Coordinates of C-alpha atoms in Angstrom, one line a residue:
X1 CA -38.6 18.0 29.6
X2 CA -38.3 15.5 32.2
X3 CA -37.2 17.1 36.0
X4 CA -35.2 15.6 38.8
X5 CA -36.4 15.7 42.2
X6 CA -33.7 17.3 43.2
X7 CA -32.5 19.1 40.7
X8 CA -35.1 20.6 38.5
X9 CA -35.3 20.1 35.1
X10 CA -32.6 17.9 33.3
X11 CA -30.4 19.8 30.6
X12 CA -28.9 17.9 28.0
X13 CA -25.1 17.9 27.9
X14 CA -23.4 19.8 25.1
X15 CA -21.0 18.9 22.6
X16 CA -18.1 20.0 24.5
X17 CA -18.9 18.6 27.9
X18 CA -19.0 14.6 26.4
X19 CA -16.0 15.6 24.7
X20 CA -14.2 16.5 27.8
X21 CA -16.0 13.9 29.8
X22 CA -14.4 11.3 27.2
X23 CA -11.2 13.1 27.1
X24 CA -11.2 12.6 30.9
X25 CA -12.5 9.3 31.1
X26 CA -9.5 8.2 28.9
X27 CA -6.8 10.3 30.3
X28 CA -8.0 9.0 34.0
X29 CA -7.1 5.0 32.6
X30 CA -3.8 5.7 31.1
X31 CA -1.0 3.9 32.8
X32 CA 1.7 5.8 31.1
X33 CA 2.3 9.7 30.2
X34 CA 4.0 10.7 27.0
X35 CA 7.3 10.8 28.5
X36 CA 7.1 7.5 30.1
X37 CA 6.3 6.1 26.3
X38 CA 9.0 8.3 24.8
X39 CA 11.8 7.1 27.0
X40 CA 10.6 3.0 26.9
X41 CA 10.7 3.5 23.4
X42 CA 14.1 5.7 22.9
X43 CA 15.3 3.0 20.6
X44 CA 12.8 3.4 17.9
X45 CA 13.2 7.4 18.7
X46 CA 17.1 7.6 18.0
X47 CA 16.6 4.4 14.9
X48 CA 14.0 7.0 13.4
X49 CA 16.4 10.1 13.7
X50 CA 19.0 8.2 12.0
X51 CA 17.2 6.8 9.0
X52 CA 15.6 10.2 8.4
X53 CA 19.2 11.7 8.3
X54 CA 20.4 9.5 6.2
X55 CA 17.0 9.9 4.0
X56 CA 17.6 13.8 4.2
X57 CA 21.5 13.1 2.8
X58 CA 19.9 10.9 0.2
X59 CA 17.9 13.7 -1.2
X60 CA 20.2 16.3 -0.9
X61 CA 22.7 14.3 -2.9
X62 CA 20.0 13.4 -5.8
X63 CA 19.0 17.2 -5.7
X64 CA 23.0 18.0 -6.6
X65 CA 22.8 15.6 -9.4
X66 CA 19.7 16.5 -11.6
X67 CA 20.4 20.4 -10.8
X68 CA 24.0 19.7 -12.5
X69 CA 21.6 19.0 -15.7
X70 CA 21.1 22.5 -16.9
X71 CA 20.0 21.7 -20.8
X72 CA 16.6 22.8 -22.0
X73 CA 14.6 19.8 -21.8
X74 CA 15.6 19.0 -18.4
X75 CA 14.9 22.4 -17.4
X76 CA 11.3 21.9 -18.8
X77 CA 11.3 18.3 -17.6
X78 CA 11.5 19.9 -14.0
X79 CA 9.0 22.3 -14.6
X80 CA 6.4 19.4 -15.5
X81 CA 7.4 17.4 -12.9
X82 CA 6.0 18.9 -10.1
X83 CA 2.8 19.2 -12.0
X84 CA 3.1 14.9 -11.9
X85 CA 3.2 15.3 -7.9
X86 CA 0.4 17.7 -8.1
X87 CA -2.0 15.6 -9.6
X88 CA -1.2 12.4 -7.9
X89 CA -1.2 13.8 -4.1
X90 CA -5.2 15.0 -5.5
X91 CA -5.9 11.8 -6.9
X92 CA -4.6 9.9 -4.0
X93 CA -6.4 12.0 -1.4
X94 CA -9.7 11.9 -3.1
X95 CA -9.4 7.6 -3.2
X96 CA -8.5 7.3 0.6
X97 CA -11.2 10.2 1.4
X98 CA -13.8 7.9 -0.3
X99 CA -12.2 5.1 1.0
X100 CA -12.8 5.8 5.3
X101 CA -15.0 8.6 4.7
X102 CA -13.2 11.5 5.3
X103 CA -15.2 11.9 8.5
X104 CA -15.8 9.2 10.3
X105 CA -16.7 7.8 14.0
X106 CA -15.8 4.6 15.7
X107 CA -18.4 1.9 17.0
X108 CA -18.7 3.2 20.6
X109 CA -19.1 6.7 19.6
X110 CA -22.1 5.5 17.7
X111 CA -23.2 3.4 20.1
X112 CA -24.0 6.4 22.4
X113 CA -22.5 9.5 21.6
X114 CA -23.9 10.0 17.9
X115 CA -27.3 9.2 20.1
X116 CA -27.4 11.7 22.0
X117 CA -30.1 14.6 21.8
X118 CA -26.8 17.4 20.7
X119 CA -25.5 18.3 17.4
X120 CA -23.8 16.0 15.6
X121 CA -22.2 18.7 13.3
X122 CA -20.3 20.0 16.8
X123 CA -19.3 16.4 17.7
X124 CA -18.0 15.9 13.7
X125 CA -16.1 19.6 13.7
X126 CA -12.9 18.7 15.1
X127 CA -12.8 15.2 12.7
X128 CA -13.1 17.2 9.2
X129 CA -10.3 19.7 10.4
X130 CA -8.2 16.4 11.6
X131 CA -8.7 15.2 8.1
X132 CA -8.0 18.4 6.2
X133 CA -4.6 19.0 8.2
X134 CA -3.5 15.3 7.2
X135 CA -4.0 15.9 3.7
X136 CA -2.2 19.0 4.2
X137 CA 0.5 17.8 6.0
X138 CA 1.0 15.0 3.5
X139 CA 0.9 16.8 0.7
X140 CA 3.4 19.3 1.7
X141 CA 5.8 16.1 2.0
X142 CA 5.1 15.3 -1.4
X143 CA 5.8 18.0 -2.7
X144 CA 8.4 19.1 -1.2
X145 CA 10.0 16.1 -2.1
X146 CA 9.5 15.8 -5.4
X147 CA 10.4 19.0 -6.0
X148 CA 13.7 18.8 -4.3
X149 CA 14.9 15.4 -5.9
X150 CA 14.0 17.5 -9.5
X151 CA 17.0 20.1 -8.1
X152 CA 14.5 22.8 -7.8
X153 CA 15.9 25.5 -5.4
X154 CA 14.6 26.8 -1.9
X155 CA 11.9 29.1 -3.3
X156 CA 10.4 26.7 -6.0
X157 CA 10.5 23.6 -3.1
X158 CA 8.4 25.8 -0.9
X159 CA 5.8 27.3 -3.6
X160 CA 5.1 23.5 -4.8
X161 CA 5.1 22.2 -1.5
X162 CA 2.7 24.5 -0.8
X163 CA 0.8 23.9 -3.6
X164 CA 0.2 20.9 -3.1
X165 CA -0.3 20.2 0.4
X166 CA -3.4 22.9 -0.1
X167 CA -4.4 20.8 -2.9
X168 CA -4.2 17.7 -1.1
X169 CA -6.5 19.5 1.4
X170 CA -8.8 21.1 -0.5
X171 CA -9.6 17.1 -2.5
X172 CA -10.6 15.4 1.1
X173 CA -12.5 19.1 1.7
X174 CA -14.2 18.5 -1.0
X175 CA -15.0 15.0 -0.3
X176 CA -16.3 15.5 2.9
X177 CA -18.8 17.9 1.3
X178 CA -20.1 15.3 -0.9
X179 CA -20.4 13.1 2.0
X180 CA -22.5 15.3 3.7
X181 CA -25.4 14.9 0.6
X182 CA -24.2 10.9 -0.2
X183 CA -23.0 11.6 -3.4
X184 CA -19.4 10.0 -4.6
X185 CA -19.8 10.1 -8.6
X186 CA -18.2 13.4 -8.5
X187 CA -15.6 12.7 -6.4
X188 CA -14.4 9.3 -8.2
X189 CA -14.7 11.1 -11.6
X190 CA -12.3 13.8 -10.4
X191 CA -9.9 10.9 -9.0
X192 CA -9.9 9.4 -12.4
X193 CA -9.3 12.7 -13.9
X194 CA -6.2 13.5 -11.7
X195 CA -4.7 10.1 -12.0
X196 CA -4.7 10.7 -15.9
X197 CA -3.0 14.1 -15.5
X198 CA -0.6 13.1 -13.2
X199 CA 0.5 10.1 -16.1
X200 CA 0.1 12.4 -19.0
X201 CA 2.0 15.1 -16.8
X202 CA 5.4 12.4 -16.7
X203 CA 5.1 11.0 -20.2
X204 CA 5.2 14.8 -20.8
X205 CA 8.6 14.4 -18.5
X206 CA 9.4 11.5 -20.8
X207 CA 9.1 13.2 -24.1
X208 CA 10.4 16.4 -23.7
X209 CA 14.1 14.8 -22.0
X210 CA 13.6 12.8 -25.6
X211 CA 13.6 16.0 -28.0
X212 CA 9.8 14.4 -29.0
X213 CA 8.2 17.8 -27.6
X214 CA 9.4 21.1 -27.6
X215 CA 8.1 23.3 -24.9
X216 CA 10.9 26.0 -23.7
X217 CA 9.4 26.9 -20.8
X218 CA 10.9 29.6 -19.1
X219 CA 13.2 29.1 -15.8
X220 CA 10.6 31.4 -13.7
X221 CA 7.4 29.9 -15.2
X222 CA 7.4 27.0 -12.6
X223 CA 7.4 29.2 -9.2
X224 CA 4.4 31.6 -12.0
X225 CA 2.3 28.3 -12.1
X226 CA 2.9 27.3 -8.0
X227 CA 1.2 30.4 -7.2
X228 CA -1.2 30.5 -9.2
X229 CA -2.1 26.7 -8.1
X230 CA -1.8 28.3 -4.5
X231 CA -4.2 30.6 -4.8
X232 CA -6.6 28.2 -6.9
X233 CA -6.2 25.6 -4.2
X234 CA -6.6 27.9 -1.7
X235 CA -10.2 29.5 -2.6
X236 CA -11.4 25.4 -3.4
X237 CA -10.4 24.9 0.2
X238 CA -12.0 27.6 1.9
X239 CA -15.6 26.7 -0.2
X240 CA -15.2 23.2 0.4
X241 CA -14.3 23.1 3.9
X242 CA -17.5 25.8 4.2
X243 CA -19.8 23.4 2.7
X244 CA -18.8 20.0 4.6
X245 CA -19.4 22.0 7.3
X246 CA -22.8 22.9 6.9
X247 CA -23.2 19.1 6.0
X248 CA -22.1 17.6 8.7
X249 CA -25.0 17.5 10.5
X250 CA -26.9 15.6 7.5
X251 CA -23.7 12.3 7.6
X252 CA -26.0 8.9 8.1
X253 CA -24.3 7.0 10.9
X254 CA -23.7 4.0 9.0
X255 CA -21.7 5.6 7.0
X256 CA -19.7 7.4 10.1
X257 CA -19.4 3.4 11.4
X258 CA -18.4 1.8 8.4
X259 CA -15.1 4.0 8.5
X260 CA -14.7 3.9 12.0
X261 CA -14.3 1.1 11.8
X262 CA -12.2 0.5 8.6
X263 CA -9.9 2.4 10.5
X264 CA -10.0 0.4 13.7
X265 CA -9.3 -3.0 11.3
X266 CA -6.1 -1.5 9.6
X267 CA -4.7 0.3 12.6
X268 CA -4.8 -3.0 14.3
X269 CA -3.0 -4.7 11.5
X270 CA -0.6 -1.9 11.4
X271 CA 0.0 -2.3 15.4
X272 CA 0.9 -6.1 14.6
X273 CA 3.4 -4.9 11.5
X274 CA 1.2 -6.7 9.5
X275 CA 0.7 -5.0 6.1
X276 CA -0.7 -7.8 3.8
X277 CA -3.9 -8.1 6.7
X278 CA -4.3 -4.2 6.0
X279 CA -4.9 -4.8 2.5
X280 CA -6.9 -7.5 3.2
X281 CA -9.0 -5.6 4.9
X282 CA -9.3 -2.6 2.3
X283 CA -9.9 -5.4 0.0
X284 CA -13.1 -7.1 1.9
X285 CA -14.2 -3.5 2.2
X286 CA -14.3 -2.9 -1.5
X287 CA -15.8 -6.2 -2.4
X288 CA -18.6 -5.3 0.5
X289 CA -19.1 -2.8 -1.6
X290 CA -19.9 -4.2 -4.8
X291 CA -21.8 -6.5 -3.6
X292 CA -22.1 -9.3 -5.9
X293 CA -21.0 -10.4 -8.8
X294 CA -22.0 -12.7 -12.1
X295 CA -21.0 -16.1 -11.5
X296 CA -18.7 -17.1 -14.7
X297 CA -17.9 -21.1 -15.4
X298 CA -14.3 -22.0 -15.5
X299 CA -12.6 -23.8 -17.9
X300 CA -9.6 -26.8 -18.5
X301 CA -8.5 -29.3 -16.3
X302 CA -6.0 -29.0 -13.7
X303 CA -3.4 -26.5 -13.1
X304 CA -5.0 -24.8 -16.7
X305 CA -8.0 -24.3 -14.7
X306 CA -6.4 -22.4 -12.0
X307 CA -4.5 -20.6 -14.4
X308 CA -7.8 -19.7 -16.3
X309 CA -9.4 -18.1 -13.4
X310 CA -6.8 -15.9 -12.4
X311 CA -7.5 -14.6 -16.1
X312 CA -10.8 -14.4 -15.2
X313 CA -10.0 -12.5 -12.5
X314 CA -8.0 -10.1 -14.1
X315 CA -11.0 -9.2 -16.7
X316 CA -13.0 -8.8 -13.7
X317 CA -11.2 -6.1 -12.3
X318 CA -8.8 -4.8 -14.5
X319 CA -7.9 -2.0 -12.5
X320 CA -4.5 -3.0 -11.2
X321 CA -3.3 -3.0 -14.7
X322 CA -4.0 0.8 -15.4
X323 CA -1.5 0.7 -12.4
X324 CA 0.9 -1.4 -14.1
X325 CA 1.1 0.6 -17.1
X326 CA 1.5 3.8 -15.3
X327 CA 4.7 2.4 -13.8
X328 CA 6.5 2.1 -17.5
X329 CA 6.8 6.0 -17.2
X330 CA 9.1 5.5 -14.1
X331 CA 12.2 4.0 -15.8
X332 CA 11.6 6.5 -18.5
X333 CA 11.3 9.5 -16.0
X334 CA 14.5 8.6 -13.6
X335 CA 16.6 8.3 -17.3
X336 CA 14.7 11.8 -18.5
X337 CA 16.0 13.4 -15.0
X338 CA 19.5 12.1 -15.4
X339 CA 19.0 9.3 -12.8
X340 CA 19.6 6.7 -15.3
X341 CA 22.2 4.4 -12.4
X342 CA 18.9 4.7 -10.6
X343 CA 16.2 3.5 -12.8
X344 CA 16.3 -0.4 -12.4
X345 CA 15.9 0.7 -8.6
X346 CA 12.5 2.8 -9.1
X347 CA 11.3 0.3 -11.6
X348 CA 11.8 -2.5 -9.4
X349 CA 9.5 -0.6 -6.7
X350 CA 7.3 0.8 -8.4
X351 CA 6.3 -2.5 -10.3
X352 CA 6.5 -4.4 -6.6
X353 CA 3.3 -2.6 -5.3
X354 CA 1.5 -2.5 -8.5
X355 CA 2.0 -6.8 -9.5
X356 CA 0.4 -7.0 -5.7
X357 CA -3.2 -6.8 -6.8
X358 CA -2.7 -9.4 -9.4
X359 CA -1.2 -11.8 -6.5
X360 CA -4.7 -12.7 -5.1
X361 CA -5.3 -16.0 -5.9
X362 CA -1.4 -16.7 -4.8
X363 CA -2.4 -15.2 -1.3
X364 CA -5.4 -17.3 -0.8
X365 CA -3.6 -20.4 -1.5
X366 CA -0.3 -19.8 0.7
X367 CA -2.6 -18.5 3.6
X368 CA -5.2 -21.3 3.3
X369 CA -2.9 -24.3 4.0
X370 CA -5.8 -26.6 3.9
X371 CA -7.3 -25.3 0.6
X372 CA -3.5 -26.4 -1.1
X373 CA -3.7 -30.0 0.3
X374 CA -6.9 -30.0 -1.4
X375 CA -5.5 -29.6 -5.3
X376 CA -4.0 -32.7 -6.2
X377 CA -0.2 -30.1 -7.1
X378 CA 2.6 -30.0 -5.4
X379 CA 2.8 -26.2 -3.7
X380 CA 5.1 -25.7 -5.9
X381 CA 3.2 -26.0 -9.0
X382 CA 0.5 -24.2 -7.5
X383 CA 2.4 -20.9 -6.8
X384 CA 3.7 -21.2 -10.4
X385 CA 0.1 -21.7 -11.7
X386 CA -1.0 -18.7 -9.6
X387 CA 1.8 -16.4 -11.2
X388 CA 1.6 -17.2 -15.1
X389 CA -0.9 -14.7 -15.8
X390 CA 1.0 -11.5 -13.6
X391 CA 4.2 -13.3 -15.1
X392 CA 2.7 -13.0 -18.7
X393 CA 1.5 -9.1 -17.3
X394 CA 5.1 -8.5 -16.6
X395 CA 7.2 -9.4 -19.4
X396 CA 4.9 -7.0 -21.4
X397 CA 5.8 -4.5 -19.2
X398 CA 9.4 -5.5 -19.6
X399 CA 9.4 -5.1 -23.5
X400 CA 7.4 -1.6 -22.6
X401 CA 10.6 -0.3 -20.9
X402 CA 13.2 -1.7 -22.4
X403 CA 14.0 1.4 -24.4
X404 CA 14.4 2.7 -21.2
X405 CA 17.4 1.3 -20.0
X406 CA 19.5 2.6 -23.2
X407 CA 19.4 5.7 -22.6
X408 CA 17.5 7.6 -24.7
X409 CA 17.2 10.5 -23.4
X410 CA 21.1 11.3 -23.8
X411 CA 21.2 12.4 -20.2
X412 CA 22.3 8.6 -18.6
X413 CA 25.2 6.5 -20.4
X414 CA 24.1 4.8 -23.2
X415 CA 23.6 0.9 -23.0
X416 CA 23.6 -1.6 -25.6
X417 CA 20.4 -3.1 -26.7
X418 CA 21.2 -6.4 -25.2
X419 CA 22.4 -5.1 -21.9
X420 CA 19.6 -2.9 -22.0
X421 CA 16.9 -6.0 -22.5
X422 CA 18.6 -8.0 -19.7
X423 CA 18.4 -4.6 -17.2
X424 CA 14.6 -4.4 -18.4
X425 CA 14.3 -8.5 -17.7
X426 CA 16.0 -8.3 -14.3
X427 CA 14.0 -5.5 -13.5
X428 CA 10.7 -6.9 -14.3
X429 CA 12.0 -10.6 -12.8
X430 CA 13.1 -8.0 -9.4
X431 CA 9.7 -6.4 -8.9
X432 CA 7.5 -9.6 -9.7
X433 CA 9.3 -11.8 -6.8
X434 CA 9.1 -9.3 -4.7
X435 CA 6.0 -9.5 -5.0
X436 CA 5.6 -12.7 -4.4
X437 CA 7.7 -12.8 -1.2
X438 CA 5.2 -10.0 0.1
X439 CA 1.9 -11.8 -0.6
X440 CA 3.1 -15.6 0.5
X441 CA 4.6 -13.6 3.7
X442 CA 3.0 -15.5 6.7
X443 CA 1.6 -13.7 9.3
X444 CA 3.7 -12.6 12.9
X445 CA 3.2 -15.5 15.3
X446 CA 2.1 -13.8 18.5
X447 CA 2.4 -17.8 20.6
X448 CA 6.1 -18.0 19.8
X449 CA 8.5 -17.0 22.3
X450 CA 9.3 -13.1 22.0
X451 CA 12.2 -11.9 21.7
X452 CA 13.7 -9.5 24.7
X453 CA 14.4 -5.8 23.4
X454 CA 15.2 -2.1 24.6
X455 CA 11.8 -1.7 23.5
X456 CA 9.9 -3.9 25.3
X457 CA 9.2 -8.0 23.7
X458 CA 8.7 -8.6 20.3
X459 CA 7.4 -11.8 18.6
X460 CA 9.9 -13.3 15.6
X461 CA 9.7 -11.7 12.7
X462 CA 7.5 -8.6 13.8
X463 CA 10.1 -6.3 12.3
X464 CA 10.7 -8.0 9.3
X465 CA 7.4 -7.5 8.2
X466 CA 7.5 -4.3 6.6
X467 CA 11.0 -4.8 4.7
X468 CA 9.6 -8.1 2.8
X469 CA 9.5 -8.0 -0.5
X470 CA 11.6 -4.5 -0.7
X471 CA 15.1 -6.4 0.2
X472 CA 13.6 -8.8 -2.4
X473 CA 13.7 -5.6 -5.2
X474 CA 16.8 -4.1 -4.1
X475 CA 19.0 -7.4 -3.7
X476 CA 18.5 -8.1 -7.2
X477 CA 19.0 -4.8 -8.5
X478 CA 22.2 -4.3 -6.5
X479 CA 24.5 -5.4 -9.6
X480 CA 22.8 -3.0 -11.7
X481 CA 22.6 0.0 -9.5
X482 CA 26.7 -0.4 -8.6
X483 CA 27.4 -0.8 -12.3
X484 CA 28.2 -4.3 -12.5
X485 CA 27.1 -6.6 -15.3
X486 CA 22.9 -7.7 -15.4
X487 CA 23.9 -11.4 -15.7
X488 CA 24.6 -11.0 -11.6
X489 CA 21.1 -9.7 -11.2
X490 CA 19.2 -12.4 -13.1
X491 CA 21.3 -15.5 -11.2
X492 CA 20.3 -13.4 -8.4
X493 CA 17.0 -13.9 -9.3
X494 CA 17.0 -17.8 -10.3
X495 CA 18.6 -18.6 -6.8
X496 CA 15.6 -16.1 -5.4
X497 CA 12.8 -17.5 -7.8
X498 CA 13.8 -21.4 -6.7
X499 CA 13.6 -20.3 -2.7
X500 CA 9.8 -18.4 -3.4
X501 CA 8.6 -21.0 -5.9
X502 CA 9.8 -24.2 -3.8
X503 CA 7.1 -26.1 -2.4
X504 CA 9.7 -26.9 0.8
X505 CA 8.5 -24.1 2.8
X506 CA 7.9 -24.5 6.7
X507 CA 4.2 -25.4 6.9
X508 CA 4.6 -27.9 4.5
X509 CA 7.4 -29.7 6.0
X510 CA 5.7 -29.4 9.1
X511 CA 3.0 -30.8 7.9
X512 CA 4.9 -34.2 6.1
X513 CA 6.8 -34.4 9.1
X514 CA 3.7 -34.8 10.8
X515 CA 2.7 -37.4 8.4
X516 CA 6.0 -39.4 8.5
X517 CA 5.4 -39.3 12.2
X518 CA 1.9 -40.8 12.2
X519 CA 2.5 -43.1 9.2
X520 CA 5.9 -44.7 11.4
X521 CA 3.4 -44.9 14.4
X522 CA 1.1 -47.0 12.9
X523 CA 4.0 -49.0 11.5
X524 CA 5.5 -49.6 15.0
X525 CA 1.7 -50.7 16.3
X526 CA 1.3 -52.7 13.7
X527 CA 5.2 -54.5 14.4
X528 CA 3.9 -54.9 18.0
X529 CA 0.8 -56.8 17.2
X530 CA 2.5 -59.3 14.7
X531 CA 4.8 -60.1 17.5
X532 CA 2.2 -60.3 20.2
X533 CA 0.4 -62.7 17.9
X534 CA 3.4 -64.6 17.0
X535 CA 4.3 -64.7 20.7
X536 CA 1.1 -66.2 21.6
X537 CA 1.0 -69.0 18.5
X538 CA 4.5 -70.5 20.1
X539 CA 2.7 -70.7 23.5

């Protein structure tokens, strides 16, 4: 061990001394204290306590509703339900768990810290339990609020919420102990296994609201299963959380990095409002992952060659449309729980974020300016190229929930079949542009001239961001949600459809302008040298 002359011998640091040297170092830099933040930012504080309120009031009211419904199949449609929210807050933690990590470090802790001749199962501790009490915490949301919009009482809220924020925590638990020995297969198997329950769990919803199964489940069997899932969840915890921790130590760096910084990449996206970059990112990760790929030859000429390989793309990755046809059940389900008012609403949202995967090639191309000059097609034609094969993916989807919107469940009012086709169409059309308006969003220009705020400067549009594409769904399903005729939703849709789909957008006319202005240059210089030269023959 190496000695200091005046000193002695040199002790290496322990875990908790670089941890409160860091924790010091940063607190020592900070120009502002909580409350300083807090009061510069009351605006955002008082906007959040307002929407939550009227979020809260939302619920409350939709919890009166469905508990009015107090027939057999919606009493066993409740009972399910929760079951659906169960499974999908598991599936969902195990993907993002395998997605950053759980546990992970940034670049600078690796840099040094991970380094350094102390335990790097103390340095990790305090990340798995920061992990676990996120799931947990999420989780409890979900469930809480799915079991409250079902109109499930106080008990059976808090049993299911509990439920499944300890399920929730026991999934990233459980991936952080396969992390600790590099092994994923078991973790992506069980999030393919959840995400199946959780579907089968609301066509379940679906069929019993429909009289196509019977189950008669009891009025106390639903707070019987919470606790039993309680107590299951539980003991899967506690193992899991005991066995990532004995791992720890045994986590390769690069793999600690790679989610640091992951994390690093979306938070800074998120800090510019910026959603679309976040998903970029996620998606670079993914394909980083994979590797490579088989190069495949295209075929046709044209814009049937771009359409052509946004098929190939699709058969690719396919994923996106086990998405796609998970979101049929949500018309289906809002009807089943006597939401019916409400399902063009759902649908729309629910098909917005699962038609963005399919939107790639459309992103590229309204993102990459140059790339579009490149094709010999207007921008208009392009974006229309782009979309034909999600367009073709969505009006499958809108024959799949059609039935949907007439009512048959007996719960909602019934609906003819042709008003019940154009609610399914507007629907579709609704959650297809607003997916378009999402993905051909440009990014917030931080060189413009900000805007002065309560809250400090803000760039144009920085707000904006995260409302584009969802005033997209909900403008064109207005007429259907206040009981007005469809035909008002589908012109809503045409006049939305010409504005996405016109190739007049602001680059481009920037760019023509700029044109004109070079081309009528050029004209001028060349008006000023046949005078010069005329000028000079009459001398």
């Amino acid at each position: 061990m190496p000695e200091s002359p005046m000193t002695g011998p040199l002790v290496p640091a322990s875990p908790r001394e670089l941890k409160g040297l860091i924790r010091d170092w940063r607190r020592g830099r900070a120009t502002k204290n909580l409350a300083e933040a807090f009061q510069d930012a009351y605006v955002v504080v008082i906007g959040a306590l307002m929407i939550g309120a009227m979020i809260i009031n939302v619920i409350l009211k939709a919890q009166r509703v469905v508990a009015s419904c107090t027939s057999v199949s919606c009493l066993s449609a409740r009972t399910v339900l929760p079951w659906a929210a169960f499974a999908g807050a598991v599936a969902v933690a195990l993907s993002v768990s395998q997605l950053f990590g759980p546990v992970l470090a940034s670049a600078a802790e690796g840099f040094w810290l991970l380094d350094a001749p102390v335990s790097r199962a103390k340095l990790l501790g305090l990340r798995l339990v920061a992990a676990v009490v996120a799931a947990f915490l999420g989780g409890a949301a979900v469930g809480a609020l799915v079991s409250a919009l079902t109109g499930s009482g106080a008990a059976e809220v808090l049993i299911w919420s509990g439920a499944t924020a300890l399920s929730a925590a026991a999934a990233v638990a459980f991936a952080a102990a396969q992390q600790g020995i590099e092994r994923h297969r078991l973790a992506r198997i069980f999030t393919y296994l959840f995400g199946v329950i959780a579907i089968a769990a609301l066509m379940l919803v679906v069929g019993v609201s429909a009289n196509w199964v019977q189950l008669g489940f009891a009025g106390d069997l639903g707070p019987q299963l919470g606790l039993i899932m309680i107590g299951f969840s539980g003991a899967v915890l506690v193992l899991s959380v005991v066995l990532a921790r004995l791992r720890l130590g045994r986590i390769r760096r690069t793999r600690l990095l790679s989610g640091g910084a992951l994390v690093s990449g979306i938070s800074g996206a998120f800090f510019a409002l910026d959603v679309g970059l976040a998903r970029d990112i996620v998606v670079e990760r993914r394909a980083i992952e994979i590797g490579h790929v088989t190069p495949v030859r295209g075929r046709g000429l044209g814009l049937e060659a771009v359409i052509w390989r946004e098929w190939q793309r699709l058969r690719r990755f396919p994923r996106p449309l086990l998405v796609i046809g998970a979101t049929t059940v949500v018309p289906y389900a809002a009807d089943a729980l006597g939401m019916g008012s409400l399902s063009s609403v759902f649908g729309a949202l629910a098909l917005f974020g699962a038609t963005i995967p399919l939107l790639g090639g459309l992103r590229v191309l309204t993102r990459t300016g140059g790339l579009a000059r490149c094709l010999p097609f207007s921008l208009a034609r392009i974006k229309a190229a782009c979309i034909a094969v999600p367009g073709i993916v969505v009006a499958i989807w809108t024959v799949a929930v059609a039935p949907a919107f007439a009512g048959f469940a007996g719960v909602a009012p019934q609906h003819s079949f042709s008003d019940a086709a154009l609610m399914a169409v507007a629907t579709g059309a609704a959650g297809l542009l607003a997916a378009i308006r999402w993905t051909q969003a440009k990014g917030v220009d931080f060189g413009a001239p900000m805007i002065a705020t309560q809250a400090g400067a803000f760039p144009p549009g920085l707000m904006t961001n995260l409302f584009r594409g969802f005033d997209v769904a909900l403008l064109i399903t207005a007429p259907m949600l206040l009981g007005v005729s469809p035909f008002w939703s589908l012109a809503l849709a045409a006049i939305v459809a010409a504005v996405l789909l016109n190739s007049m957008d602001a680059e481009s006319m920037r760019a023509r302008q700029a044109e004109q202005q070079k081309l009528l240059e050029q004209q001028r210089k060349q008006r000023d040298a046949a005078k010069a030269a005329s000028q000079q023959r009459k001398r």
